[in-house]
XYZ file of C-alpha atoms in Angstrom:
134
model
C 115.847 111.195 135.234
C 113.712 109.184 137.834
C 114.199 105.567 138.121
C 111.407 103.021 137.657
C 110.372 100.828 140.654
C 112.066 97.958 139.033
C 115.426 99.853 138.312
C 115.339 101.142 141.893
C 114.783 97.541 143.283
C 117.487 96.111 141.251
C 119.857 98.961 142.199
C 119.133 98.317 145.943
C 119.602 94.648 145.404
C 122.858 94.848 143.796
C 124.298 97.130 146.397
C 123.119 94.779 149.067
C 124.665 91.894 147.427
C 127.831 93.843 146.990
C 128.070 94.913 150.655
C 126.833 91.539 151.876
C 129.432 89.486 149.893
C 132.275 91.737 151.466
C 130.832 91.287 155.011
C 130.302 87.482 154.544
C 133.787 87.065 153.021
C 135.550 88.959 155.995
C 133.463 86.884 158.420
C 134.444 83.612 156.892
C 138.123 84.740 156.608
C 138.112 85.567 160.313
C 136.416 82.276 161.114
C 138.145 79.833 158.867
C 141.183 81.476 157.442
C 142.051 81.628 153.725
C 140.688 78.350 152.323
C 140.850 77.605 148.581
C 137.203 78.721 148.109
C 137.891 81.819 150.057
C 140.952 82.695 148.068
C 138.921 82.549 144.898
C 136.128 84.688 146.390
C 138.650 87.285 147.672
C 140.383 87.418 144.284
C 137.139 87.820 142.401
C 135.842 90.410 144.846
C 138.964 92.497 144.406
C 138.565 92.048 140.649
C 135.070 93.228 140.804
C 136.113 96.438 142.740
C 138.785 97.198 140.033
C 136.263 96.468 137.283
C 133.790 98.722 139.147
C 136.185 101.582 139.347
C 137.047 101.182 135.532
C 133.247 101.130 134.845
C 133.244 104.852 135.724
C 134.309 105.340 132.038
C 130.692 104.860 131.137
C 129.851 108.039 133.068
C 132.108 110.227 131.016
C 130.203 112.722 128.829
C 133.217 113.044 126.426
C 133.234 109.445 125.418
C 130.768 107.482 123.286
C 129.431 104.373 124.542
C 131.380 102.481 121.922
C 134.675 104.247 122.931
C 133.912 103.526 126.689
C 133.407 99.895 125.923
C 136.639 99.715 123.841
C 138.435 101.140 126.953
C 136.520 99.001 129.511
C 136.523 95.506 127.696
C 140.290 95.154 127.395
C 140.877 96.259 131.038
C 138.201 93.881 132.166
C 139.725 91.098 130.157
C 143.259 91.882 131.655
C 141.773 91.878 135.279
C 140.059 88.611 134.621
C 143.299 87.041 133.069
C 145.356 88.145 136.041
C 142.761 86.487 138.350
C 142.814 83.389 136.340
C 146.539 83.383 136.561
C 146.582 83.956 140.383
C 143.953 81.174 140.870
C 145.998 78.932 138.312
C 143.095 78.203 135.954
C 145.537 77.515 133.146
C 148.085 75.123 134.535
C 150.724 77.796 133.733
C 149.695 78.129 129.992
C 148.819 81.676 128.942
C 147.342 80.281 125.747
C 145.093 77.954 127.744
C 144.068 80.787 129.969
C 143.051 83.004 127.217
C 141.230 80.346 125.320
C 139.240 79.540 128.493
C 138.485 83.023 129.626
C 137.898 85.088 126.466
C 134.764 83.248 125.372
C 133.294 83.778 128.815
C 134.167 87.519 128.764
C 132.588 87.956 125.314
C 129.376 86.141 126.392
C 129.152 88.281 129.485
C 129.729 91.498 127.571
C 127.056 90.494 124.996
C 124.524 89.692 127.687
C 125.239 92.889 129.709
C 125.036 95.040 126.597
C 121.810 93.477 125.557
C 120.265 94.091 128.995
C 121.405 97.643 129.012
C 120.208 98.151 125.442
C 116.784 96.919 126.552
C 116.784 99.114 129.704
C 117.623 102.118 127.522
C 114.922 101.330 125.025
C 112.325 101.143 127.717
C 113.486 104.429 129.151
C 113.281 106.145 125.729
C 109.912 104.585 125.187
C 108.781 105.846 128.604
C 110.002 109.411 127.866
C 108.365 109.414 124.409
C 105.126 108.349 125.995
C 105.336 111.260 128.636
C 106.235 113.758 126.016
C 103.309 112.746 123.879
C 100.888 113.191 126.861
C 102.112 116.821 127.346
């Protein structure tokens, strides 16, 4: 299916931000060494890469969207909790870490799925309009 100009622009922008963040982080590491801020950036970039790989589950034709989400969400939460633990977001308390990070993950999932739902709805509407014109 052909992407709209907005989808293509967003796609290129996301890829550019991803590549740029890696290049900038490596440049800063080489220039300043591992500062606290860079440590957080590196940990979250690695987490993003892992979550990106796990996101391939959404490309499976064998899984429903709900099943893919039920696989993706716990892995994402686990990766985020590991990052929070490495970066000491919880002062050593697993309960505190979960209580701080779980609501954020839930809100992010809700927002992402709402956006994806709206994109799919727009695509279906576009397809229906094109089919009606034929």
